[in-house]
Coordinates of C-alpha atoms (C1' of nucleotides) in Angstrom, one line a residue:
Chain A
M1 CA 0.2 -0.1 0.0
A2 CA 1.3 3.5 -0.9
D3 CA 2.0 5.8 2.2
L4 CA -0.5 8.5 2.9
S5 CA -0.1 11.7 1.7
N6 CA 0.4 15.0 3.6
A7 CA -3.1 15.9 3.0
D8 CA -4.4 12.5 4.2
I9 CA -2.2 12.7 7.3
A10 CA -3.4 16.4 8.3
D11 CA -7.0 15.3 7.6
A12 CA -6.6 12.6 10.0
L13 CA -5.4 14.9 12.6
D14 CA -7.8 17.4 12.1
E15 CA -10.9 15.0 12.4
L16 CA -9.1 13.8 15.7
G17 CA -9.2 17.6 16.8
D18 CA -12.9 17.8 15.9
L19 CA -13.6 14.6 17.8
Y20 CA -11.6 15.6 21.1
E21 CA -13.4 19.0 20.9
L22 CA -16.8 17.1 20.9
D23 CA -15.3 15.2 23.7
G24 CA -14.7 18.3 25.8
A25 CA -10.9 18.4 25.7
I26 CA -9.5 21.6 26.9
I27 CA -9.1 23.7 24.0
H28 CA -5.4 24.0 24.1
R29 CA -5.1 20.1 23.1
V30 CA -7.8 20.7 20.3
V31 CA -5.5 23.5 19.0
A32 CA -2.5 21.3 19.2
Y33 CA -4.1 18.8 16.9
R34 CA -5.1 21.6 14.3
N35 CA -1.6 23.3 14.4
A36 CA -0.1 19.9 13.9
A37 CA -2.5 19.2 11.0
K38 CA -1.5 22.4 9.3
A39 CA 2.1 22.1 9.8
V40 CA 1.8 18.5 8.1
R41 CA -0.3 20.0 5.3
E42 CA 2.3 22.5 4.6
A43 CA 5.4 20.4 5.1
P44 CA 8.0 20.8 2.3
Q45 CA 8.6 16.9 2.1
A46 CA 6.8 13.5 2.4
V47 CA 5.7 13.3 6.3
A48 CA 5.2 9.4 5.9
A49 CA 8.8 9.3 5.0
M50 CA 9.7 11.5 8.1
V51 CA 7.5 9.3 10.4
R52 CA 9.4 6.2 9.1
A53 CA 12.7 8.0 9.6
G54 CA 11.9 9.0 13.1
T55 CA 12.3 12.7 12.2
V56 CA 8.7 13.8 12.1
T57 CA 9.2 15.7 15.6
S58 CA 11.4 18.3 13.6
L59 CA 8.1 19.6 12.4
V60 CA 6.9 22.4 15.0
G61 CA 3.8 21.4 16.5
V62 CA 4.3 17.7 16.3
G63 CA 5.6 16.1 19.5
K64 CA 6.2 12.7 20.9
T65 CA 2.6 11.8 21.5
L66 CA 1.5 12.7 17.8
E67 CA 4.5 11.0 16.9
E68 CA 3.2 7.7 18.2
K69 CA -0.2 8.4 16.8
L70 CA 1.4 8.8 13.3
I71 CA 3.3 5.8 13.3
A72 CA 0.1 3.7 14.3
L73 CA -1.9 5.7 11.6
L74 CA 0.7 4.5 9.1
D75 CA 0.9 0.9 10.3
T76 CA -2.5 0.1 10.5
G77 CA -4.3 2.9 8.8
T78 CA -6.0 4.2 11.9
I79 CA -5.4 5.9 15.1
P80 CA -6.8 3.9 18.1
S81 CA -8.0 7.0 20.0
A82 CA -9.8 8.2 16.7
E83 CA -11.5 4.8 16.6
K84 CA -12.7 4.7 20.4
L85 CA -14.2 8.7 19.6
R86 CA -15.8 7.7 16.4
A87 CA -17.5 5.0 18.3
K88 CA -18.8 7.7 20.9
Y89 CA -19.6 10.4 18.5
P90 CA -21.9 10.0 15.6
P91 CA -20.1 11.5 12.4
G92 CA -23.3 13.9 12.0
L93 CA -22.0 15.9 15.0
V94 CA -19.4 17.5 13.3
A95 CA -21.5 18.5 10.4
M96 CA -23.9 20.0 13.1
T97 CA -21.1 22.5 14.1
K98 CA -21.1 24.2 10.7
L99 CA -24.4 25.7 11.4
P100 CA -23.9 29.3 12.6
G101 CA -24.2 29.6 16.2
L102 CA -23.7 26.1 16.7
G103 CA -20.4 25.1 18.1
P104 CA -18.9 21.9 19.6
K105 CA -20.0 22.6 22.9
R106 CA -23.7 23.5 22.2
A107 CA -23.9 20.7 19.9
R108 CA -22.8 18.0 22.2
K109 CA -25.2 19.6 24.8
L110 CA -28.1 18.9 22.2
Y111 CA -26.6 15.3 21.4
D112 CA -26.3 14.6 25.3
E113 CA -30.1 16.0 26.0
L114 CA -32.0 15.3 22.8
Q115 CA -29.9 12.6 21.2
V116 CA -29.8 14.9 18.4
D117 CA -27.1 13.3 16.4
S118 CA -27.0 14.7 12.4
L119 CA -28.0 17.4 10.6
E120 CA -31.4 15.5 9.8
S121 CA -32.5 15.0 13.5
L122 CA -31.6 18.5 14.4
H123 CA -33.8 19.8 11.7
Q124 CA -36.6 17.5 13.2
A125 CA -36.0 18.6 16.6
A126 CA -36.6 22.2 15.7
K127 CA -39.8 21.3 13.7
D128 CA -40.9 19.6 17.0
G129 CA -40.2 22.7 19.1
K130 CA -37.9 20.7 21.3
L131 CA -34.9 22.9 20.9
K132 CA -36.2 25.8 23.1
G133 CA -36.6 23.6 25.9
V134 CA -32.9 22.7 26.3
K135 CA -31.1 25.2 28.8
G136 CA -29.0 27.7 27.1
F137 CA -31.1 27.5 23.8
G138 CA -34.2 29.8 23.1
A139 CA -37.0 30.5 20.4
K140 CA -34.3 32.6 18.4
F141 CA -32.3 29.7 18.0
E142 CA -34.9 27.1 17.1
A143 CA -36.1 29.8 14.5
L144 CA -32.6 30.1 13.2
V145 CA -32.3 26.6 12.6
L146 CA -35.4 26.3 10.8
E147 CA -34.6 29.1 8.6
A148 CA -31.2 27.6 7.8
F149 CA -33.0 24.3 6.7
E150 CA -35.5 26.2 4.5
A151 CA -32.8 28.4 2.9
G152 CA -30.9 25.0 2.1
I153 CA -27.8 24.4 4.2
A154 CA -25.4 23.8 1.3
E155 CA -26.6 27.5 -0.2
R156 CA -26.0 29.3 3.2
Q157 CA -22.1 28.7 2.3
E158 CA -21.1 32.0 1.0
P159 CA -19.8 32.1 -2.2
R160 CA -15.8 33.1 -2.3
I161 CA -14.9 36.1 -4.3
L162 CA -12.0 35.6 -6.8
L163 CA -9.3 37.7 -6.0
P164 CA -9.1 40.1 -9.2
R165 CA -13.1 40.7 -8.7
A166 CA -12.3 41.5 -4.8
I167 CA -9.7 43.9 -5.9
E168 CA -11.9 46.1 -8.2
L169 CA -14.7 46.1 -5.8
A170 CA -12.4 47.4 -3.1
N171 CA -10.8 49.9 -5.4
E172 CA -14.4 51.2 -6.3
L173 CA -15.4 51.7 -2.5
C174 CA -12.0 53.2 -1.6
A175 CA -12.4 55.7 -4.5
E176 CA -15.9 56.6 -3.5
L177 CA -15.2 57.0 0.0
R178 CA -12.3 59.2 -0.6
G179 CA -14.5 61.2 -3.0
A180 CA -17.1 61.3 -0.3
N181 CA -15.9 64.4 1.4
V182 CA -16.0 62.8 5.0
G183 CA -12.5 63.4 5.8
V184 CA -10.7 60.2 4.6
L185 CA -7.1 60.4 5.2
S186 CA -6.0 57.0 4.5
I187 CA -7.9 54.1 3.0
E188 CA -7.1 50.8 1.7
A189 CA -7.9 47.1 1.5
A190 CA -6.8 44.7 4.2
G191 CA -7.5 41.0 4.9
G192 CA -7.0 38.3 2.0
I193 CA -6.6 40.9 -0.6
R194 CA -3.9 42.7 0.9
R195 CA -2.3 39.2 1.4
W196 CA -2.7 38.3 -2.4
S197 CA -4.9 35.5 -1.4
E198 CA -6.8 33.4 -4.2
S199 CA -10.1 34.3 -3.2
V200 CA -11.8 36.1 -0.3
K201 CA -14.7 35.6 1.7
D202 CA -15.2 39.5 2.2
I203 CA -13.9 42.8 1.5
D204 CA -12.1 44.1 4.4
L205 CA -11.3 47.7 4.3
V206 CA -9.4 50.0 6.8
A207 CA -9.3 53.6 7.2
S208 CA -8.0 56.7 9.0
A209 CA -9.8 59.7 9.7
A210 CA -9.9 62.7 12.4
D211 CA -13.6 61.7 13.0
P212 CA -13.9 57.8 12.2
A213 CA -17.8 57.8 12.8
A214 CA -18.4 60.2 9.6
V215 CA -16.6 57.7 7.4
A216 CA -18.3 54.7 9.0
A217 CA -21.6 56.5 8.4
A218 CA -20.9 57.1 4.9
L219 CA -20.4 53.4 3.7
P220 CA -24.4 52.7 3.4
G221 CA -24.8 55.5 0.9
L222 CA -22.2 54.4 -1.5
S223 CA -23.4 53.7 -5.2
I224 CA -22.3 50.2 -5.0
I225 CA -23.6 49.4 -1.7
D226 CA -27.1 47.9 -1.1
P227 CA -28.5 50.2 1.8
S228 CA -30.8 47.7 2.9
T229 CA -28.2 45.5 3.9
A230 CA -26.4 47.9 6.2
S231 CA -26.4 47.5 9.8
K232 CA -26.3 50.6 11.8
P233 CA -22.8 52.2 11.6
G234 CA -21.2 52.2 14.9
E235 CA -18.2 54.6 16.0
F236 CA -15.4 52.8 14.3
A237 CA -17.0 50.2 12.0
A238 CA -19.7 49.6 9.4
K239 CA -21.0 46.6 7.5
A240 CA -22.8 46.1 4.4
R241 CA -23.2 44.2 1.3
T242 CA -22.6 45.4 -2.5
H243 CA -25.8 45.1 -4.9
N244 CA -24.2 41.7 -6.1
G245 CA -23.9 40.4 -2.6
A246 CA -20.4 40.8 -1.5
Q247 CA -20.0 41.4 2.2
V248 CA -17.9 44.6 3.0
D249 CA -16.5 45.3 6.5
L250 CA -15.1 48.7 7.1
R251 CA -13.1 49.9 10.0
V252 CA -11.9 53.5 10.8
V253 CA -9.4 54.7 13.4
T254 CA -7.7 57.9 14.2
P255 CA -4.4 58.3 12.4
D256 CA -2.3 57.4 15.5
R257 CA -3.6 53.9 15.5
Y258 CA -3.9 53.3 11.8
G259 CA -0.8 51.0 11.8
N260 CA -2.5 48.9 14.5
L261 CA -5.6 48.6 12.7
L262 CA -3.8 47.6 9.4
Q263 CA -1.7 45.1 11.0
H264 CA -4.7 43.5 12.6
F265 CA -7.0 43.1 9.7
T266 CA -4.4 42.2 7.0
G267 CA -4.1 38.8 9.4
S268 CA -4.2 36.2 8.6
R269 CA -5.4 34.7 11.6
D270 CA -2.8 32.3 12.2
H271 CA 0.0 34.9 11.7
N272 CA -1.7 37.0 14.2
M273 CA -2.3 34.2 16.8
R274 CA 1.4 33.6 16.5
L275 CA 2.3 37.3 16.6
R276 CA 0.4 37.7 19.9
E277 CA 2.0 34.6 21.4
Q278 CA 5.5 35.9 20.8
A279 CA 4.6 39.2 21.8
V280 CA 3.3 37.9 25.4
R281 CA 6.7 36.3 26.1
K282 CA 7.7 40.0 25.9
G283 CA 5.3 41.3 28.1
L284 CA 3.5 42.9 25.3
H285 CA -0.2 42.2 24.2
V286 CA -1.4 43.2 20.7
S287 CA -4.8 44.3 19.6
E288 CA -6.2 46.4 16.8
Y289 CA -6.1 49.2 19.3
G290 CA -2.4 49.2 20.1
V291 CA 0.3 47.6 22.0
L292 CA -0.2 47.2 25.9
D293 CA 3.3 47.1 27.5
D294 CA 2.9 45.1 31.2
A295 CA 5.8 46.7 32.5
S296 CA 5.0 50.3 31.9
G297 CA 0.9 49.7 31.7
E298 CA 1.1 52.1 28.6
T299 CA -0.4 51.3 25.3
H300 CA 1.6 52.3 22.2
R301 CA -0.3 53.3 19.4
C302 CA 1.3 53.0 16.0
A303 CA 0.6 55.1 13.0
S304 CA 2.3 52.7 10.7
E305 CA 2.3 49.1 10.5
E306 CA 6.3 49.1 10.4
E307 CA 6.1 50.5 14.1
V308 CA 4.0 47.6 15.3
Y309 CA 6.6 45.1 13.8
A310 CA 9.3 47.2 15.3
L311 CA 7.7 47.6 18.6
L312 CA 7.7 43.4 18.8
D313 CA 11.2 43.3 17.8
L314 CA 10.2 41.4 14.6
P315 CA 11.1 42.0 11.0
F316 CA 8.5 43.6 8.8
V317 CA 6.6 40.8 7.1
P318 CA 5.5 41.4 3.7
P319 CA 1.7 41.2 3.8
E320 CA 1.7 37.9 1.3
L321 CA 3.8 35.9 3.7
R322 CA 1.7 36.5 6.8
E323 CA 0.3 32.9 7.1
N324 CA 2.4 31.6 9.8
R325 CA 4.7 29.3 7.9
G326 CA 7.6 30.5 9.6
E327 CA 7.8 34.0 9.2
L328 CA 7.7 34.8 12.9
E329 CA 10.2 32.3 14.2
P330 CA 13.6 33.6 15.5
G331 CA 16.2 33.9 13.1
W332 CA 13.7 34.5 9.9
T333 CA 14.8 37.1 7.6
V334 CA 12.7 38.6 4.7
P335 CA 13.6 36.8 1.6
E336 CA 13.8 38.2 -1.7
L337 CA 10.6 38.0 -3.6
V338 CA 10.1 37.6 -7.4
Q339 CA 8.5 40.6 -9.3
V340 CA 6.6 41.0 -12.4
Q341 CA 9.6 42.8 -14.0
D342 CA 11.9 39.8 -13.2
L343 CA 10.3 37.8 -15.6
R344 CA 12.3 37.4 -19.2
G345 CA 10.1 35.0 -20.9
D346 CA 6.4 33.6 -21.1
L347 CA 6.3 29.9 -22.4
H348 CA 2.6 29.3 -22.6
C349 CA 0.4 31.5 -24.6
H350 CA -2.4 30.5 -27.5
T351 CA -3.2 32.3 -30.8
I352 CA -6.1 32.1 -33.5
A353 CA -4.5 28.8 -34.4
S354 CA -6.5 26.9 -31.5
D355 CA -8.6 29.2 -29.2
G356 CA -6.7 32.4 -28.7
R357 CA -7.8 35.8 -30.1
N358 CA -4.5 37.3 -31.7
T359 CA -1.9 36.1 -34.4
V360 CA 1.6 35.0 -33.8
E361 CA 2.9 38.2 -35.0
E362 CA 0.5 40.1 -32.6
M363 CA 1.1 38.1 -29.2
V364 CA 5.0 38.4 -30.2
A365 CA 4.8 42.2 -30.7
G366 CA 3.0 42.5 -27.5
A367 CA 5.7 40.5 -25.7
M368 CA 8.2 42.7 -27.3
E369 CA 6.3 45.4 -25.8
R370 CA 6.4 44.1 -22.2
G371 CA 10.3 43.7 -22.4
L372 CA 10.3 40.0 -22.6
D373 CA 13.5 38.1 -24.2
Y374 CA 11.6 35.0 -25.4
I375 CA 7.9 33.9 -25.9
A376 CA 6.9 30.1 -26.7
I377 CA 3.7 30.0 -28.8
T378 CA 2.1 27.0 -27.4
D379 CA -1.6 26.3 -29.2
H380 CA -3.7 23.5 -28.0
S381 CA -3.2 20.0 -29.6
A382 CA -5.5 18.3 -32.1
T383 CA -7.9 16.2 -29.8
H384 CA -10.8 17.7 -28.1
G385 CA -12.2 20.8 -29.4
F386 CA -10.1 23.8 -28.3
G387 CA -11.1 26.4 -31.1
N388 CA -9.6 25.2 -34.4
H389 CA -7.8 22.0 -34.0
V390 CA -4.0 22.4 -34.9
T391 CA -3.5 19.0 -36.8
P392 CA -0.2 17.7 -37.0
D393 CA 0.1 19.0 -40.5
D394 CA -1.1 22.6 -39.4
L395 CA 1.4 22.3 -36.7
R396 CA 4.4 21.3 -39.1
R397 CA 3.3 24.4 -41.2
Q398 CA 3.6 26.5 -38.0
I399 CA 6.9 25.5 -37.3
D400 CA 8.3 26.6 -40.4
R401 CA 6.4 30.1 -40.2
V402 CA 7.4 30.7 -36.6
H403 CA 11.1 29.9 -37.3
E404 CA 10.9 32.3 -40.2
L405 CA 9.4 34.9 -37.8
N406 CA 12.3 34.6 -35.5
E407 CA 14.9 34.9 -38.2
R408 CA 13.1 38.3 -39.1
L409 CA 12.8 39.6 -35.7
D410 CA 15.5 41.2 -33.3
G411 CA 15.4 41.4 -29.8
I412 CA 13.1 38.7 -28.9
E413 CA 13.5 34.9 -29.3
V414 CA 10.0 33.3 -31.0
L415 CA 9.9 29.7 -29.8
I416 CA 7.4 27.2 -31.6
G417 CA 5.7 25.1 -29.1
T418 CA 2.5 23.2 -28.3
E419 CA 0.2 22.7 -25.3
T420 CA -0.4 18.8 -26.2
N421 CA -3.0 17.2 -24.1
I422 CA -2.0 14.2 -21.8
L423 CA -4.0 11.4 -23.0
P424 CA -5.8 9.3 -20.4
D425 CA -2.7 6.6 -20.6
G426 CA -0.4 9.4 -20.1
R427 CA 0.9 9.8 -23.7
P428 CA 0.9 13.1 -25.4
D429 CA -1.4 13.5 -28.4
Y430 CA 1.2 14.1 -31.1
D431 CA 3.8 12.0 -32.5
D432 CA 7.3 12.1 -30.9
E433 CA 8.8 12.7 -34.0
L434 CA 6.6 16.1 -34.2
L435 CA 7.4 16.8 -30.9
E436 CA 10.8 16.5 -31.3
Q437 CA 10.9 19.2 -34.2
L438 CA 9.5 21.8 -31.7
D439 CA 11.5 24.4 -29.5
W440 CA 9.3 24.1 -26.4
V441 CA 6.8 21.3 -25.3
M442 CA 4.0 22.2 -22.6
A443 CA 1.8 19.1 -21.7
S444 CA -1.5 19.5 -19.7
V445 CA -4.3 17.5 -18.4
H446 CA -7.7 18.7 -20.0
T447 CA -9.9 15.7 -19.9
S448 CA -11.0 12.5 -17.9
F449 CA -10.7 14.6 -14.5
G450 CA -12.5 11.8 -12.5
M451 CA -9.5 9.4 -12.3
D452 CA -8.5 8.0 -8.9
S453 CA -5.3 9.4 -7.5
E454 CA -3.2 6.5 -8.7
T455 CA -4.2 6.2 -12.1
M456 CA -4.1 10.2 -12.4
T457 CA -0.6 10.3 -11.0
A458 CA 0.8 7.4 -13.1
R459 CA -0.8 9.2 -16.2
I460 CA 1.0 12.6 -15.2
V461 CA 4.3 10.9 -14.2
A462 CA 4.3 9.1 -17.8
A463 CA 3.9 12.6 -19.3
I464 CA 7.0 14.0 -16.9
E465 CA 9.2 11.2 -18.1
H466 CA 8.4 11.5 -21.7
P467 CA 11.7 12.6 -23.4
W468 CA 10.4 15.9 -25.4
I469 CA 7.9 17.1 -22.7
D470 CA 9.6 20.3 -21.1
C471 CA 7.0 21.6 -18.6
I472 CA 3.5 20.4 -17.2
G473 CA 0.8 23.1 -17.3
H474 CA -1.6 23.9 -14.8
L475 CA -0.9 20.8 -12.8
S476 CA -4.1 20.2 -10.7
G477 CA -6.6 21.4 -13.0
R478 CA -8.5 23.3 -10.5
R479 CA -10.5 26.5 -11.3
I480 CA -10.8 28.4 -8.0
T481 CA -14.1 29.1 -6.5
K482 CA -15.6 26.8 -9.5
R483 CA -13.9 23.4 -9.9
P484 CA -11.8 21.3 -7.2
P485 CA -8.4 19.8 -8.3
Y486 CA -8.4 16.5 -9.5
L487 CA -6.8 13.6 -7.4
F488 CA -2.8 13.3 -7.7
D489 CA -0.1 12.4 -5.5
I490 CA 1.9 15.7 -5.3
D491 CA 5.1 13.9 -3.7
A492 CA 5.4 11.2 -6.4
I493 CA 4.9 14.0 -9.2
V494 CA 7.5 16.5 -7.8
D495 CA 10.1 13.4 -7.3
A496 CA 9.4 12.5 -11.0
A497 CA 10.0 16.2 -12.1
A498 CA 13.1 16.6 -10.1
R499 CA 14.4 13.1 -11.4
S500 CA 13.7 13.8 -15.2
G501 CA 14.6 17.5 -15.3
T502 CA 10.9 18.3 -16.2
M503 CA 9.6 21.8 -15.3
L504 CA 6.4 22.7 -13.4
E505 CA 4.5 26.0 -14.3
I506 CA 2.7 28.4 -12.0
N507 CA -0.2 29.1 -14.5
A508 CA -0.8 32.7 -13.8
S509 CA -4.5 32.8 -14.7
P510 CA -6.3 34.2 -11.5
E511 CA -8.6 31.3 -11.4
R512 CA -6.1 28.9 -11.9
R513 CA -2.6 29.9 -9.9
D514 CA -1.6 26.5 -10.4
L515 CA 1.0 25.2 -8.9
N516 CA -0.5 26.4 -5.8
E517 CA 1.7 27.9 -3.4
V518 CA 2.4 25.1 -1.3
H519 CA 3.2 22.9 -4.2
A520 CA 5.1 25.8 -5.9
R521 CA 7.3 25.6 -2.6
Q522 CA 7.5 21.9 -2.6
A523 CA 8.7 21.7 -6.3
R524 CA 11.3 24.5 -5.7
D525 CA 12.6 22.9 -2.5
A526 CA 13.1 19.5 -4.5
G527 CA 15.1 21.3 -7.1
V528 CA 12.4 21.4 -9.9
N529 CA 12.4 24.3 -12.1
V530 CA 9.4 26.3 -11.8
V531 CA 8.3 28.7 -14.4
I532 CA 5.6 31.5 -14.1
N533 CA 3.3 31.5 -17.5
T534 CA 0.3 33.5 -18.5
D535 CA -1.6 30.8 -20.6
A536 CA -2.8 34.1 -22.3
H537 CA -5.5 34.1 -24.9
S538 CA -4.6 37.6 -25.8
V539 CA -2.3 40.5 -26.4
E540 CA -4.5 42.3 -23.7
T541 CA -4.5 39.5 -21.0
A542 CA -0.8 38.7 -21.6
A543 CA 0.0 42.0 -20.3
T544 CA -2.2 41.7 -17.1
L545 CA -2.0 38.2 -16.1
P546 CA 1.7 37.9 -14.8
V547 CA 0.8 39.7 -11.5
W548 CA -1.4 36.5 -10.4
G549 CA 1.3 33.9 -11.0
V550 CA 4.2 36.1 -9.3
A551 CA 1.7 36.7 -6.4
T552 CA 1.6 32.7 -5.7
A553 CA 5.2 32.3 -6.1
R554 CA 5.8 35.1 -3.8
R555 CA 3.4 33.5 -0.9
A556 CA 5.5 30.6 -1.8
R557 CA 8.6 32.6 -0.8
L558 CA 10.1 32.4 -4.1
G559 CA 12.8 34.7 -5.3
P560 CA 14.0 35.5 -8.7
A561 CA 16.7 33.0 -8.6
D562 CA 13.8 30.3 -7.9
I563 CA 12.0 30.8 -11.3
A564 CA 13.7 29.7 -14.2
N565 CA 11.8 32.2 -16.7
T566 CA 13.5 35.0 -15.0
L567 CA 16.7 33.9 -16.6
P568 CA 17.9 35.6 -20.0
W569 CA 17.3 33.3 -22.9
A570 CA 20.8 31.9 -23.3
E571 CA 20.8 30.5 -19.8
F572 CA 17.2 29.4 -19.9
A573 CA 17.4 27.3 -23.4
P574 CA 19.8 24.7 -22.0
L575 CA 17.3 23.7 -19.2
R576 CA 15.1 22.4 -21.8
K577 CA 15.3 18.6 -22.4
R578 CA 16.4 19.2 -26.0
T579 CA 19.6 20.6 -26.3
T580 CA 19.6 22.6 -29.6
S581 CA 17.1 25.2 -30.5
Chain B
dG1 C1' -0.9 18.0 23.2
dC2 C1' 3.4 21.2 22.8
dC3 C1' 6.9 23.8 24.2
dG4 C1' 10.9 26.6 26.7
dT5 C1' 15.8 33.9 27.0
dT6 C1' 9.8 32.3 33.2
dT7 C1' 12.6 25.0 30.2
dT8 C1' 9.8 19.6 32.3
dC9 C1' 5.6 22.4 34.7
dG10 C1' 2.2 25.7 33.9
dG11 C1' 1.1 28.4 30.7
dC12 C1' -1.0 28.4 26.0
dC13 C1' -4.1 35.5 21.6
dC14 C1' -7.6 39.1 21.5
dG15 C1' -11.8 41.4 21.3
dA16 C1' -16.6 41.7 19.7
dC17 C1' -21.0 39.8 19.7
dT18 C1' -25.0 36.9 20.7
dG19 C1' -28.6 34.9 23.1
dT20 C1' -29.7 33.8 27.2
dT21 C1' -28.8 35.5 31.1
dT22 C1' -29.1 39.0 35.3
dT23 C1' -23.0 38.2 34.8
dC24 C1' -21.6 35.4 31.2
dA25 C1' -20.0 31.2 28.3
dG26 C1' -20.0 29.9 23.5
dT27 C1' -18.9 31.3 19.1
dC28 C1' -16.8 33.7 15.7
dG29 C1' -13.1 36.1 13.0

DNA sequence: GCCGTTTTCGGCCCGACTGTTTTCAGTCG
């Protein structure tokens, strides 16, 4: 049996944490399991192998006890304590805690008093009017439960907003508030937007003004806000939704505390928790209102975020790194992070030959305008309908045309390539003889997403080991907020890529960002050449897309030296499997 | 259950909100 993946192990630890919480364990123990799950999920190497090697306790948050449980998990496929707790608490109890206002303590109480053990039985108890009889539960809660079921539990999940859309909304809101003549001094988006997350739950805005209440009061009147959704603005805060349903949270303070507020609402939650933990050891208590010093009893107010970090004797952490992935540990220093202008080449784009909107000449002119040294034309291959089919004969003609264009042009290297489909059996859908004649070959999965992990992994590894495939495109196939990734074993894939010298792409499309930040880091750590590509289908998008791929690379803590297409062409060329161009 | 410049025990982030209470536990972000 293949070893469990990091994700499998992390899920087992999260489940155990949930079970202990239901069992009434002290919260710190529960948190310990969740911390360990996060550490495992984001570990740069296969945790199963670390367990076998006896080194798993080197992960921060995994100690002796968890090591024993992980050994049991790998040896027997299960953790004994989890088995016991599973027998004690029906699986439906965890599902119940997903309801608003119903946490583990209260779910447990309903189970003990009413034998409510699932969403279904909870619904029935509400309909029977039994809930309000339990101490601590009232008519309001019962109504809330009925309402939740009426609305459909599934639909109650707030849709997440893709980052570009969130930024667009935030910019509109900031511009309107600045123009509202209510005394805004500073205003910007915080939260996941400022950290360049893939998607966000809501739009967090922070602002400063001499009279914060006046700014808060202005939110419901903005043109893109639906005033009927606004709660009564407070002295320092206002909440409302846009006309299309996006939740907006605005917080406003006087300028002397703007740094505290910005730091607090940029997060992440995990970063802030760790930050406050570290601060407590120094006798300091951090909140959105300031930093309280135990020694003097004084609360320091910080106008800038830099002051907050300096006061805690920490390096200033760039927002996109604030995820508690080591950035607050002693000795951490700010890494150099890749920037859009570092990119010298784009190795994945489309033209009218397949489903793109511009010609080869137009795409190349656009690349020159962006100052690139090289661009690869990688239209879709012949199987499955992406616009026009590029038949093998079409592609042969393209080779000659592009090579001729390349001869004609100075200042840029134009490569003829392809984005070949990885067929279900792992073969590319052009013959080797044709792939060999190209300058660059991307290969991607576009079909048969429903395979089990083992089959999909074998399929992708076969492509990685192919002698003419230079790079795998959008590895996981996910479309953020729309389609989950297909199943595959990232450890096996990264391993194969490192062994065979096959590159892995960070696809910059904002709904892909694929490799994701954890996989990108893992690939880099394994010595895989990582590239950032646009997958652009027009000149216009080719210019605007790189920033999203760069954001993922930065969140993966990658610098220019970690991204292969920051190299000039002469140095990049020999990294391909083919040695001549 | 983890961890240590308060180091093998005794801590473990902070504040707001809510519904159900008469002072707060649980939940949420």
